[in-house]
Amino acid sequence: MLWQLFLVFIKVGLISFGGGYAVMTLIQREVAGKGWVEAGEFQEIVSLAGMAPGSIATNTATLIGYSQSGFLGAVAATVGIILPSLIIVIILTASFIRLQNNDLVKSSFYGLRPVVTGLIIYAAIHFGLSGRSESLLSWSMAGTLLICAGCLTLVTKYKVHPFGVILLAAVAGIVIF
Amino acid sequence: MNHTVTRQMKLIFNIFGVFLKIGPSTFGGGYAMIATIEQEIVCKRRWMDEKEMGDMVSVSGSAPGGVAVNCAAFIGYRLGGVLGAVAAVTAITLPTFFIVFLLSFLSVIFKDNAKVEAALKGIHAAVISLIILAAFKMWKSSVLDTATLIIAASAVILLLFTGIHSFYLILGGPIAGIAIVLFKRSKGMFVKTEKEQTEEKRELHFPEYYI
C-alpha cells in the first residue's frame, strides 16, 4: 500500500503543471479510479487542506496518504508528490536551460496554459457540485453560494487575505448551516 | 578538508533554518511567497541577486509542482548543491505537514460536532471561491486568442463528459500549442505566445492562491 501511494503521487507530481488547484483534478481522478476515497470524504479533505498553509495539492496528498495507511502513508504520499518537482528543478537549474527563451518551449506553454485553466475550471465545478445528495435549490446549496459569493467579493474588492477569508467562511458556515 | 565539510554542513543547516521559517508563511501559497523569499534571501542574507531571482521564477514556473517547493529547490541547489535542495524542500514542507496532521486529528475528534461540520462546510464554500478566483486569473494569462479559448473549452468539456485522464490533456496541450504556432506562422500570422512581461511582473507581487 505504501509503495502504491508513493507511485500514484509520483505520477501526479510529474504532471502537476500549474500547481495547486489544477492538480486537485489530477488527484481526484487518480484517487476515485482506485476507489480510495469517496466523494464526500474527498470534499472534507479538500476543506482541511485549504485551511493549512502551503500548497493545497501537497496537503491533500498528505491527508489521503494518512487516510489510507496512517503516518507512513502520509509521508509516502507527500514525498511522492514533491520528489519529481525536486528532481526536475535540480536538472533545469544545473543544466542552465533558459526555458523561457526557447521558442518550442514558449509554444508548448502557449498550449499547456489553457489546459491548466480548464483543469482549474473543472475543479471549481466538481467541488461545487459533487458529494451533494440534496437538490440544487436546497437551503444548503443557497448557503454555499452565498458564502462563495461573499468570499469572492472580499478577496477581489476588499483585498482580504485568503486565510482571513477562510476563517470568516468558517464563522459564516456555523451561522448558516 | 575537515574545515570545508563543517562549513558545508553549516550552510546546509542555515538553508534548512531559513526555509523552515518561510514554510508556515506560505499561506496564500505560490507567487505570494516570492515576495517573502526575495526579502529573506536577497535583501537580508544577500545569498542571491535580483537576476538570479528572475531565473528562479522562470525555472519554478515551468517545472511541474507548486511554485513554493520549486523555488526552495532552486535556491537550495544554487547555494548547496543537491543536499542543499533536499534541505530546502524538506524544510519548507515539514511545518505544513505537521499542521495538516494537527488539523486532521482535530477534525477526527470533533467529527460529530455539528458546529465543526458547519464550519467545514463554510470553508468548503470559501475554497470553491478561491478556485474560481484562480481559474479567473489563469484565464487572463492563458486565453490569449481563439485557439487558446478552444483548447480551454475543450479541456473542460472533455473532463466533464468523458472519463479522460488529465495526463492526456497535459500531454495534448503542448502538442496543440506547437501545432497551432507552426500553422499560424506558416500562414504568415503573428502569434503572441504569452502575456507581456510587464504585466506578468506586476502580477507576481499580487497575492495569489492557486499553487
mmCIF file of C-alpha atoms in Angstrom:
data_model
loop_
_atom_site.group_PDB
_atom_site.id
_atom_site.type_symbol
_atom_site.label_atom_id
_atom_site.label_comp_id
_atom_site.label_asym_id
_atom_site.label_seq_id
_atom_site.Cartn_x
_atom_site.Cartn_y
_atom_site.Cartn_z
ATOM 1 C CA MET A 1 0.000 0.000 0.000
ATOM 2 C CA LEU A 2 2.780 2.424 0.924
ATOM 3 C CA TRP A 3 4.564 1.706 -2.329
ATOM 4 C CA GLN A 4 1.331 2.163 -4.249
ATOM 5 C CA LEU A 5 0.633 5.526 -2.574
ATOM 6 C CA PHE A 6 4.180 6.604 -3.357
ATOM 7 C CA LEU A 7 3.875 5.603 -7.030
ATOM 8 C CA VAL A 8 0.486 7.261 -7.541
ATOM 9 C CA PHE A 9 1.690 10.567 -6.126
ATOM 10 C CA ILE A 10 4.986 10.379 -8.070
ATOM 11 C CA LYS A 11 2.794 10.164 -11.149
ATOM 12 C CA VAL A 12 0.693 13.117 -10.017
ATOM 13 C CA GLY A 13 3.824 15.095 -9.123
ATOM 14 C CA LEU A 14 5.363 14.520 -12.543
ATOM 15 C CA ILE A 15 2.436 16.071 -14.394
ATOM 16 C CA SER A 16 1.441 18.664 -11.821
ATOM 17 C CA PHE A 17 1.959 21.623 -14.140
ATOM 18 C CA GLY A 18 0.218 24.710 -12.864
ATOM 19 C CA GLY A 19 0.405 23.519 -9.273
ATOM 20 C CA GLY A 20 -2.363 23.869 -6.696
ATOM 21 C CA TYR A 21 -5.923 23.703 -7.870
ATOM 22 C CA ALA A 22 -5.171 22.268 -11.301
ATOM 23 C CA VAL A 23 -3.559 19.318 -9.520
ATOM 24 C CA MET A 24 -6.693 18.736 -7.454
ATOM 25 C CA THR A 25 -8.362 17.458 -10.611
ATOM 26 C CA LEU A 26 -5.460 15.062 -11.221
ATOM 27 C CA ILE A 27 -5.582 13.754 -7.646
ATOM 28 C CA GLN A 28 -9.342 13.378 -7.681
ATOM 29 C CA ARG A 29 -9.279 11.318 -10.910
ATOM 30 C CA GLU A 30 -6.448 9.167 -9.655
ATOM 31 C CA VAL A 31 -7.968 8.528 -6.226
ATOM 32 C CA ALA A 32 -11.510 7.957 -7.495
ATOM 33 C CA GLY A 33 -10.170 5.439 -10.023
ATOM 34 C CA LYS A 34 -8.525 3.497 -7.213
ATOM 35 C CA GLY A 35 -11.629 3.691 -5.024
ATOM 36 C CA TRP A 36 -9.564 5.012 -2.120
ATOM 37 C CA VAL A 37 -11.661 7.939 -1.002
ATOM 38 C CA GLU A 38 -15.339 8.603 -1.664
ATOM 39 C CA ALA A 39 -16.635 11.964 -2.894
ATOM 40 C CA GLY A 40 -17.895 13.248 0.471
ATOM 41 C CA GLU A 41 -14.679 12.333 2.248
ATOM 42 C CA PHE A 42 -12.640 13.939 -0.518
ATOM 43 C CA GLN A 43 -14.533 17.201 -0.015
ATOM 44 C CA GLU A 44 -13.724 17.145 3.674
ATOM 45 C CA ILE A 45 -10.047 16.514 2.884
ATOM 46 C CA VAL A 46 -10.001 19.450 0.478
ATOM 47 C CA SER A 47 -11.505 21.745 3.135
ATOM 48 C CA LEU A 48 -8.844 20.699 5.646
ATOM 49 C CA ALA A 49 -6.077 21.048 3.052
ATOM 50 C CA GLY A 50 -7.285 24.560 2.244
ATOM 51 C CA MET A 51 -7.051 25.577 5.893
ATOM 52 C CA ALA A 52 -3.351 24.755 6.272
ATOM 53 C CA PRO A 53 -0.563 26.889 4.806
ATOM 54 C CA GLY A 54 1.363 25.670 1.791
ATOM 55 C CA SER A 55 0.238 24.025 -1.395
ATOM 56 C CA ILE A 56 -3.296 22.661 -1.276
ATOM 57 C CA ALA A 57 -2.187 19.823 -3.560
ATOM 58 C CA THR A 58 0.611 18.673 -1.253
ATOM 59 C CA ASN A 59 -1.686 18.962 1.763
ATOM 60 C CA THR A 60 -4.304 16.844 0.021
ATOM 61 C CA ALA A 61 -1.662 14.220 -0.755
ATOM 62 C CA THR A 62 -0.647 14.172 2.923
ATOM 63 C CA LEU A 63 -4.239 13.685 4.076
ATOM 64 C CA ILE A 64 -5.043 10.986 1.531
ATOM 65 C CA GLY A 65 -1.865 9.136 2.448
ATOM 66 C CA TYR A 66 -2.824 9.369 6.099
ATOM 67 C CA SER A 67 -6.364 8.134 5.500
ATOM 68 C CA GLN A 68 -5.036 5.116 3.606
ATOM 69 C CA SER A 69 -2.194 3.941 5.827
ATOM 70 C CA GLY A 70 -1.530 6.271 8.707
ATOM 71 C CA PHE A 71 1.596 8.315 9.340
ATOM 72 C CA LEU A 72 3.854 6.376 6.965
ATOM 73 C CA GLY A 73 1.211 6.647 4.263
ATOM 74 C CA ALA A 74 1.201 10.413 4.702
ATOM 75 C CA VAL A 75 4.993 10.506 4.409
ATOM 76 C CA ALA A 76 4.956 8.280 1.305
ATOM 77 C CA ALA A 77 2.316 10.395 -0.444
ATOM 78 C CA THR A 78 3.971 13.717 0.446
ATOM 79 C CA VAL A 79 7.448 12.620 -0.624
ATOM 80 C CA GLY A 80 5.918 11.137 -3.778
ATOM 81 C CA ILE A 81 4.230 14.343 -4.908
ATOM 82 C CA ILE A 82 7.286 16.522 -4.159
ATOM 83 C CA LEU A 83 10.114 14.321 -5.444
ATOM 84 C CA PRO A 84 9.515 14.844 -9.199
ATOM 85 C CA SER A 85 9.494 18.649 -8.760
ATOM 86 C CA LEU A 86 12.707 18.492 -6.759
ATOM 87 C CA ILE A 87 14.495 16.385 -9.353
ATOM 88 C CA ILE A 88 13.239 18.342 -12.359
ATOM 89 C CA VAL A 89 14.136 21.713 -10.793
ATOM 90 C CA ILE A 90 17.631 20.446 -9.970
ATOM 91 C CA ILE A 91 18.110 19.232 -13.537
ATOM 92 C CA LEU A 92 16.842 22.522 -15.001
ATOM 93 C CA THR A 93 18.972 24.620 -12.642
ATOM 94 C CA ALA A 94 22.081 22.514 -13.172
ATOM 95 C CA SER A 95 21.839 22.500 -16.942
ATOM 96 C CA PHE A 96 21.223 26.255 -17.147
ATOM 97 C CA ILE A 97 18.480 25.740 -19.658
ATOM 98 C CA ARG A 98 16.936 29.089 -20.376
ATOM 99 C CA LEU A 99 13.472 27.708 -20.837
ATOM 100 C CA GLN A 100 11.690 30.977 -21.282
ATOM 101 C CA ASN A 101 13.625 32.000 -24.355
ATOM 102 C CA ASN A 102 13.222 28.749 -26.227
ATOM 103 C CA ASP A 103 10.647 29.062 -28.991
ATOM 104 C CA LEU A 104 9.474 25.456 -28.775
ATOM 105 C CA VAL A 105 9.008 25.751 -25.028
ATOM 106 C CA LYS A 106 7.105 29.009 -25.496
ATOM 107 C CA SER A 107 4.756 27.320 -27.963
ATOM 108 C CA SER A 108 4.291 24.371 -25.614
ATOM 109 C CA PHE A 109 3.287 26.601 -22.738
ATOM 110 C CA TYR A 110 1.030 28.554 -25.079
ATOM 111 C CA GLY A 111 -0.941 25.314 -25.465
ATOM 112 C CA LEU A 112 -0.446 23.993 -21.940
ATOM 113 C CA ARG A 113 -1.655 27.071 -20.078
ATOM 114 C CA PRO A 114 -5.251 26.938 -21.391
ATOM 115 C CA VAL A 115 -5.359 23.236 -20.425
ATOM 116 C CA VAL A 116 -4.333 24.155 -16.881
ATOM 117 C CA THR A 117 -7.105 26.790 -16.905
ATOM 118 C CA GLY A 118 -9.525 24.050 -17.969
ATOM 119 C CA LEU A 119 -8.355 21.809 -15.131
ATOM 120 C CA ILE A 120 -8.942 24.589 -12.595
ATOM 121 C CA ILE A 121 -12.399 25.399 -14.000
ATOM 122 C CA TYR A 122 -13.288 21.720 -13.797
ATOM 123 C CA ALA A 123 -12.032 21.609 -10.202
ATOM 124 C CA ALA A 124 -14.334 24.530 -9.320
ATOM 125 C CA ILE A 125 -17.358 22.840 -10.941
ATOM 126 C CA HIS A 126 -16.526 19.462 -9.460
ATOM 127 C CA PHE A 127 -16.009 20.610 -5.886
ATOM 128 C CA GLY A 128 -19.035 22.871 -6.139
ATOM 129 C CA LEU A 129 -21.413 20.080 -7.114
ATOM 130 C CA SER A 130 -20.059 16.673 -6.168
ATOM 131 C CA GLY A 131 -20.903 14.823 -2.990
ATOM 132 C CA ARG A 132 -24.196 16.639 -2.639
ATOM 133 C CA SER A 133 -27.242 14.499 -2.119
ATOM 134 C CA GLU A 134 -29.634 17.417 -1.826
ATOM 135 C CA SER A 135 -31.141 19.205 -4.820
ATOM 136 C CA LEU A 136 -29.711 22.361 -6.327
ATOM 137 C CA LEU A 137 -32.419 24.527 -4.771
ATOM 138 C CA SER A 138 -31.905 23.499 -1.167
ATOM 139 C CA TRP A 139 -31.058 25.729 1.779
ATOM 140 C CA SER A 140 -27.606 24.173 1.975
ATOM 141 C CA MET A 141 -26.804 24.964 -1.665
ATOM 142 C CA ALA A 142 -28.040 28.529 -1.208
ATOM 143 C CA GLY A 143 -25.774 28.889 1.829
ATOM 144 C CA THR A 144 -22.767 27.604 -0.104
ATOM 145 C CA LEU A 145 -23.467 30.005 -2.959
ATOM 146 C CA LEU A 146 -23.902 32.884 -0.533
ATOM 147 C CA ILE A 147 -20.585 32.221 1.230
ATOM 148 C CA CYS A 148 -18.868 31.653 -2.103
ATOM 149 C CA ALA A 149 -20.117 34.976 -3.480
ATOM 150 C CA GLY A 150 -19.213 36.748 -0.244
ATOM 151 C CA CYS A 151 -15.653 35.373 -0.351
ATOM 152 C CA LEU A 152 -15.207 36.422 -3.975
ATOM 153 C CA THR A 153 -16.290 39.964 -3.107
ATOM 154 C CA LEU A 154 -13.994 40.120 -0.083
ATOM 155 C CA VAL A 155 -10.920 38.961 -1.985
ATOM 156 C CA THR A 156 -11.417 40.945 -5.177
ATOM 157 C CA LYS A 157 -12.928 44.141 -3.818
ATOM 158 C CA TYR A 158 -11.505 44.495 -0.336
ATOM 159 C CA LYS A 159 -8.244 42.567 -0.910
ATOM 160 C CA VAL A 160 -8.805 40.405 2.154
ATOM 161 C CA HIS A 161 -6.077 37.774 2.587
ATOM 162 C CA PRO A 162 -7.188 34.243 1.579
ATOM 163 C CA PHE A 163 -6.590 32.980 5.104
ATOM 164 C CA GLY A 164 -8.840 35.673 6.547
ATOM 165 C CA VAL A 165 -11.498 34.686 4.039
ATOM 166 C CA ILE A 166 -11.253 31.043 5.123
ATOM 167 C CA LEU A 167 -11.674 31.995 8.791
ATOM 168 C CA LEU A 168 -14.645 34.236 8.029
ATOM 169 C CA ALA A 169 -16.200 31.478 5.925
ATOM 170 C CA ALA A 170 -15.873 29.061 8.857
ATOM 171 C CA VAL A 171 -17.781 31.507 11.073
ATOM 172 C CA ALA A 172 -20.362 32.090 8.330
ATOM 173 C CA GLY A 173 -20.750 28.315 7.983
ATOM 174 C CA ILE A 174 -21.543 27.965 11.691
ATOM 175 C CA VAL A 175 -24.121 30.742 11.429
ATOM 176 C CA ILE A 176 -25.803 29.483 8.258
ATOM 177 C CA PHE A 177 -25.733 25.690 8.381
ATOM 178 C CA MET B 1 39.267 19.312 4.313
ATOM 179 C CA ASN B 2 37.543 18.918 7.614
ATOM 180 C CA HIS B 3 37.072 22.648 7.704
ATOM 181 C CA THR B 4 35.211 22.735 4.364
ATOM 182 C CA VAL B 5 32.962 19.907 5.464
ATOM 183 C CA THR B 6 31.997 21.812 8.602
ATOM 184 C CA ARG B 7 31.352 24.935 6.575
ATOM 185 C CA GLN B 8 29.250 22.977 4.122
ATOM 186 C CA MET B 9 27.230 21.455 6.960
ATOM 187 C CA LYS B 10 26.726 24.887 8.463
ATOM 188 C CA LEU B 11 25.450 26.227 5.141
ATOM 189 C CA ILE B 12 23.013 23.324 4.739
ATOM 190 C CA PHE B 13 21.833 23.906 8.287
ATOM 191 C CA ASN B 14 21.337 27.616 7.532
ATOM 192 C CA ILE B 15 19.340 26.836 4.394
ATOM 193 C CA PHE B 16 17.188 24.454 6.403
ATOM 194 C CA GLY B 17 16.558 27.109 9.062
ATOM 195 C CA VAL B 18 15.555 29.830 6.603
ATOM 196 C CA PHE B 19 13.084 27.653 4.741
ATOM 197 C CA LEU B 20 11.650 26.262 7.946
ATOM 198 C CA LYS B 21 10.725 29.845 8.721
ATOM 199 C CA ILE B 22 9.331 30.562 5.250
ATOM 200 C CA GLY B 23 7.245 27.362 5.229
ATOM 201 C CA PRO B 24 4.388 28.364 7.527
ATOM 202 C CA SER B 25 4.234 31.822 5.960
ATOM 203 C CA THR B 26 3.276 30.351 2.605
ATOM 204 C CA PHE B 27 -0.330 30.991 3.440
ATOM 205 C CA GLY B 28 -1.641 32.275 0.204
ATOM 206 C CA GLY B 29 0.869 29.971 -1.401
ATOM 207 C CA GLY B 30 2.854 30.175 -4.596
ATOM 208 C CA TYR B 31 3.601 33.539 -6.030
ATOM 209 C CA ALA B 32 2.763 35.325 -2.777
ATOM 210 C CA MET B 33 5.769 33.540 -1.335
ATOM 211 C CA ILE B 34 8.190 35.013 -3.847
ATOM 212 C CA ALA B 35 7.996 38.372 -2.052
ATOM 213 C CA THR B 36 8.901 36.679 1.246
ATOM 214 C CA ILE B 37 11.794 34.814 -0.364
ATOM 215 C CA GLU B 38 13.042 37.981 -2.007
ATOM 216 C CA GLN B 39 13.143 39.725 1.347
ATOM 217 C CA GLU B 40 14.819 36.851 3.176
ATOM 218 C CA ILE B 41 17.280 35.642 0.514
ATOM 219 C CA VAL B 42 18.086 38.762 -1.495
ATOM 220 C CA CYS B 43 17.699 41.647 0.945
ATOM 221 C CA LYS B 44 18.543 40.184 4.321
ATOM 222 C CA ARG B 45 21.101 37.469 3.582
ATOM 223 C CA ARG B 46 22.353 38.533 0.141
ATOM 224 C CA TRP B 47 22.561 34.914 -0.923
ATOM 225 C CA MET B 48 21.283 35.739 -4.385
ATOM 226 C CA ASP B 49 20.844 38.819 -6.595
ATOM 227 C CA GLU B 50 17.820 40.120 -8.496
ATOM 228 C CA LYS B 51 18.898 38.480 -11.740
ATOM 229 C CA GLU B 52 19.026 35.065 -10.120
ATOM 230 C CA MET B 53 15.558 35.708 -8.700
ATOM 231 C CA GLY B 54 14.371 36.164 -12.290
ATOM 232 C CA ASP B 55 15.911 32.807 -13.237
ATOM 233 C CA MET B 56 14.244 31.259 -10.221
ATOM 234 C CA VAL B 57 10.780 32.477 -11.173
ATOM 235 C CA SER B 58 11.281 31.215 -14.713
ATOM 236 C CA VAL B 59 12.530 27.758 -13.699
ATOM 237 C CA SER B 60 9.984 27.188 -10.944
ATOM 238 C CA GLY B 61 7.152 28.330 -13.171
ATOM 239 C CA SER B 62 7.984 25.891 -15.952
ATOM 240 C CA ALA B 63 8.690 22.785 -13.846
ATOM 241 C CA PRO B 64 5.757 20.742 -12.579
ATOM 242 C CA GLY B 65 4.703 21.227 -8.980
ATOM 243 C CA GLY B 66 3.982 24.139 -6.694
ATOM 244 C CA VAL B 67 5.967 27.339 -7.131
ATOM 245 C CA ALA B 68 6.897 27.400 -3.425
ATOM 246 C CA VAL B 69 8.563 23.984 -3.438
ATOM 247 C CA ASN B 70 10.226 24.653 -6.784
ATOM 248 C CA CYS B 71 11.689 27.958 -5.571
ATOM 249 C CA ALA B 72 13.042 26.241 -2.472
ATOM 250 C CA ALA B 73 14.659 23.555 -4.642
ATOM 251 C CA PHE B 74 16.205 26.191 -6.924
ATOM 252 C CA ILE B 75 17.712 28.274 -4.133
ATOM 253 C CA GLY B 76 18.831 25.233 -2.150
ATOM 254 C CA TYR B 77 20.578 23.795 -5.195
ATOM 255 C CA ARG B 78 22.275 27.059 -6.163
ATOM 256 C CA LEU B 79 23.626 27.502 -2.649
ATOM 257 C CA GLY B 80 24.413 24.000 -1.503
ATOM 258 C CA GLY B 81 24.034 21.524 -4.356
ATOM 259 C CA VAL B 82 21.733 18.508 -4.223
ATOM 260 C CA LEU B 83 21.975 18.329 -0.438
ATOM 261 C CA GLY B 84 21.016 21.995 -0.195
ATOM 262 C CA ALA B 85 18.000 21.442 -2.447
ATOM 263 C CA VAL B 86 16.849 18.483 -0.349
ATOM 264 C CA ALA B 87 17.304 20.511 2.855
ATOM 265 C CA ALA B 88 15.337 23.487 1.493
ATOM 266 C CA VAL B 89 12.454 21.368 0.164
ATOM 267 C CA THR B 90 12.238 19.321 3.357
ATOM 268 C CA ALA B 91 12.264 22.464 5.487
ATOM 269 C CA ILE B 92 9.557 24.206 3.509
ATOM 270 C CA THR B 93 7.316 21.123 3.586
ATOM 271 C CA LEU B 94 7.798 19.990 7.174
ATOM 272 C CA PRO B 95 5.813 22.667 9.082
ATOM 273 C CA THR B 96 2.827 22.357 6.766
ATOM 274 C CA PHE B 97 2.983 18.606 7.029
ATOM 275 C CA PHE B 98 2.547 18.778 10.796
ATOM 276 C CA ILE B 99 -0.094 21.498 10.649
ATOM 277 C CA VAL B 100 -2.095 19.308 8.274
ATOM 278 C CA PHE B 101 -1.714 16.467 10.745
ATOM 279 C CA LEU B 102 -2.886 18.558 13.652
ATOM 280 C CA LEU B 103 -5.934 19.692 11.686
ATOM 281 C CA SER B 104 -6.675 16.135 10.703
ATOM 282 C CA PHE B 105 -6.538 14.972 14.346
ATOM 283 C CA LEU B 106 -8.747 17.831 15.464
ATOM 284 C CA SER B 107 -11.248 17.051 12.759
ATOM 285 C CA VAL B 108 -11.458 13.420 13.871
ATOM 286 C CA ILE B 109 -12.019 14.465 17.496
ATOM 287 C CA PHE B 110 -14.750 16.926 16.572
ATOM 288 C CA LYS B 111 -16.137 14.922 13.693
ATOM 289 C CA ASP B 112 -19.657 14.585 15.034
ATOM 290 C CA ASN B 113 -19.823 18.118 16.319
ATOM 291 C CA ALA B 114 -22.481 19.942 14.303
ATOM 292 C CA LYS B 115 -20.719 23.297 14.629
ATOM 293 C CA VAL B 116 -17.417 21.947 13.278
ATOM 294 C CA GLU B 117 -19.230 20.293 10.406
ATOM 295 C CA ALA B 118 -20.930 23.599 9.612
ATOM 296 C CA ALA B 119 -17.599 25.425 9.770
ATOM 297 C CA LEU B 120 -16.053 22.900 7.362
ATOM 298 C CA LYS B 121 -18.978 23.441 5.007
ATOM 299 C CA GLY B 122 -18.328 27.158 5.149
ATOM 300 C CA ILE B 123 -14.635 26.620 4.450
ATOM 301 C CA HIS B 124 -15.555 24.377 1.563
ATOM 302 C CA ALA B 125 -17.519 27.246 0.030
ATOM 303 C CA ALA B 126 -14.512 29.539 0.574
ATOM 304 C CA VAL B 127 -12.179 27.060 -1.131
ATOM 305 C CA ILE B 128 -14.543 26.932 -4.111
ATOM 306 C CA SER B 129 -14.434 30.714 -4.344
ATOM 307 C CA LEU B 130 -10.615 30.662 -4.238
ATOM 308 C CA ILE B 131 -10.583 28.060 -7.023
ATOM 309 C CA ILE B 132 -12.892 30.265 -9.103
ATOM 310 C CA LEU B 133 -10.557 33.184 -8.498
ATOM 311 C CA ALA B 134 -7.551 31.092 -9.522
ATOM 312 C CA ALA B 135 -9.363 29.986 -12.672
ATOM 313 C CA PHE B 136 -10.172 33.597 -13.498
ATOM 314 C CA LYS B 137 -6.566 34.737 -13.056
ATOM 315 C CA MET B 138 -5.217 31.788 -15.008
ATOM 316 C CA TRP B 139 -7.765 32.506 -17.739
ATOM 317 C CA LYS B 140 -6.485 36.057 -18.107
ATOM 318 C CA SER B 141 -2.898 34.947 -18.647
ATOM 319 C CA SER B 142 -3.638 31.895 -20.789
ATOM 320 C CA VAL B 143 -6.586 32.596 -23.054
ATOM 321 C CA LEU B 144 -4.975 35.000 -25.497
ATOM 322 C CA ASP B 145 -6.839 34.228 -28.724
ATOM 323 C CA THR B 146 -9.482 31.968 -30.301
ATOM 324 C CA ALA B 147 -7.166 28.951 -30.417
ATOM 325 C CA THR B 148 -6.396 29.053 -26.692
ATOM 326 C CA LEU B 149 -10.088 29.657 -25.959
ATOM 327 C CA ILE B 150 -10.941 26.474 -27.868
ATOM 328 C CA ILE B 151 -8.234 24.499 -26.010
ATOM 329 C CA ALA B 152 -9.513 25.648 -22.603
ATOM 330 C CA ALA B 153 -13.153 24.958 -23.524
ATOM 331 C CA SER B 154 -12.380 21.503 -24.902
ATOM 332 C CA ALA B 155 -10.401 20.623 -21.784
ATOM 333 C CA VAL B 156 -13.379 21.463 -19.558
ATOM 334 C CA ILE B 157 -15.851 19.623 -21.831
ATOM 335 C CA LEU B 158 -13.643 16.513 -22.029
ATOM 336 C CA LEU B 159 -13.228 16.458 -18.247
ATOM 337 C CA LEU B 160 -16.948 16.917 -17.614
ATOM 338 C CA PHE B 161 -18.350 14.448 -20.119
ATOM 339 C CA THR B 162 -15.679 11.790 -20.576
ATOM 340 C CA GLY B 163 -13.577 9.842 -18.115
ATOM 341 C CA ILE B 164 -10.380 11.059 -19.804
ATOM 342 C CA HIS B 165 -7.307 11.115 -17.594
ATOM 343 C CA SER B 166 -5.841 14.595 -17.159
ATOM 344 C CA PHE B 167 -2.470 13.184 -18.208
ATOM 345 C CA TYR B 168 -3.599 13.125 -21.836
ATOM 346 C CA LEU B 169 -4.793 16.701 -21.610
ATOM 347 C CA ILE B 170 -1.480 17.844 -20.157
ATOM 348 C CA LEU B 171 0.300 15.936 -22.911
ATOM 349 C CA GLY B 172 -2.081 17.224 -25.595
ATOM 350 C CA GLY B 173 -1.833 20.889 -24.591
ATOM 351 C CA PRO B 174 1.805 21.439 -25.603
ATOM 352 C CA ILE B 175 1.363 19.374 -28.788
ATOM 353 C CA ALA B 176 -1.636 21.508 -29.771
ATOM 354 C CA GLY B 177 0.307 24.648 -28.840
ATOM 355 C CA ILE B 178 3.282 23.773 -31.052
ATOM 356 C CA ALA B 179 0.989 22.728 -33.918
ATOM 357 C CA ILE B 180 -1.041 25.939 -33.729
ATOM 358 C CA VAL B 181 2.018 28.188 -33.603
ATOM 359 C CA LEU B 182 3.628 26.373 -36.569
ATOM 360 C CA PHE B 183 0.382 26.504 -38.555
ATOM 361 C CA LYS B 184 -0.244 30.174 -37.872
ATOM 362 C CA ARG B 185 3.348 31.104 -38.712
ATOM 363 C CA SER B 186 3.166 29.167 -41.974
ATOM 364 C CA LYS B 187 0.195 31.364 -42.847
ATOM 365 C CA GLY B 188 2.292 34.392 -42.022
ATOM 366 C CA MET B 189 0.296 35.246 -38.905
ATOM 367 C CA PHE B 190 1.855 36.639 -35.751
ATOM 368 C CA VAL B 191 1.275 34.606 -32.583
ATOM 369 C CA LYS B 192 1.566 36.130 -29.153
ATOM 370 C CA THR B 193 2.583 33.131 -27.047
ATOM 371 C CA GLU B 194 2.478 34.842 -23.689
ATOM 372 C CA LYS B 195 1.306 37.919 -21.901
ATOM 373 C CA GLU B 196 3.637 40.895 -21.825
ATOM 374 C CA GLN B 197 6.415 40.657 -19.285
ATOM 375 C CA THR B 198 5.449 43.886 -17.550
ATOM 376 C CA GLU B 199 2.011 42.577 -16.715
ATOM 377 C CA GLU B 200 3.437 39.303 -15.503
ATOM 378 C CA LYS B 201 5.888 41.135 -13.255
ATOM 379 C CA ARG B 202 3.154 43.145 -11.650
ATOM 380 C CA GLU B 203 1.102 40.029 -11.146
ATOM 381 C CA LEU B 204 3.951 38.459 -9.163
ATOM 382 C CA HIS B 205 3.606 40.891 -6.310
ATOM 383 C CA PHE B 206 -0.090 40.261 -6.064
ATOM 384 C CA PRO B 207 -1.173 37.608 -3.561
ATOM 385 C CA GLU B 208 -2.289 34.553 -5.441
ATOM 386 C CA TYR B 209 -3.745 31.414 -4.113
ATOM 387 C CA TYR B 210 -3.538 28.840 -6.774
ATOM 388 C CA ILE B 211 -0.337 26.998 -6.062
#
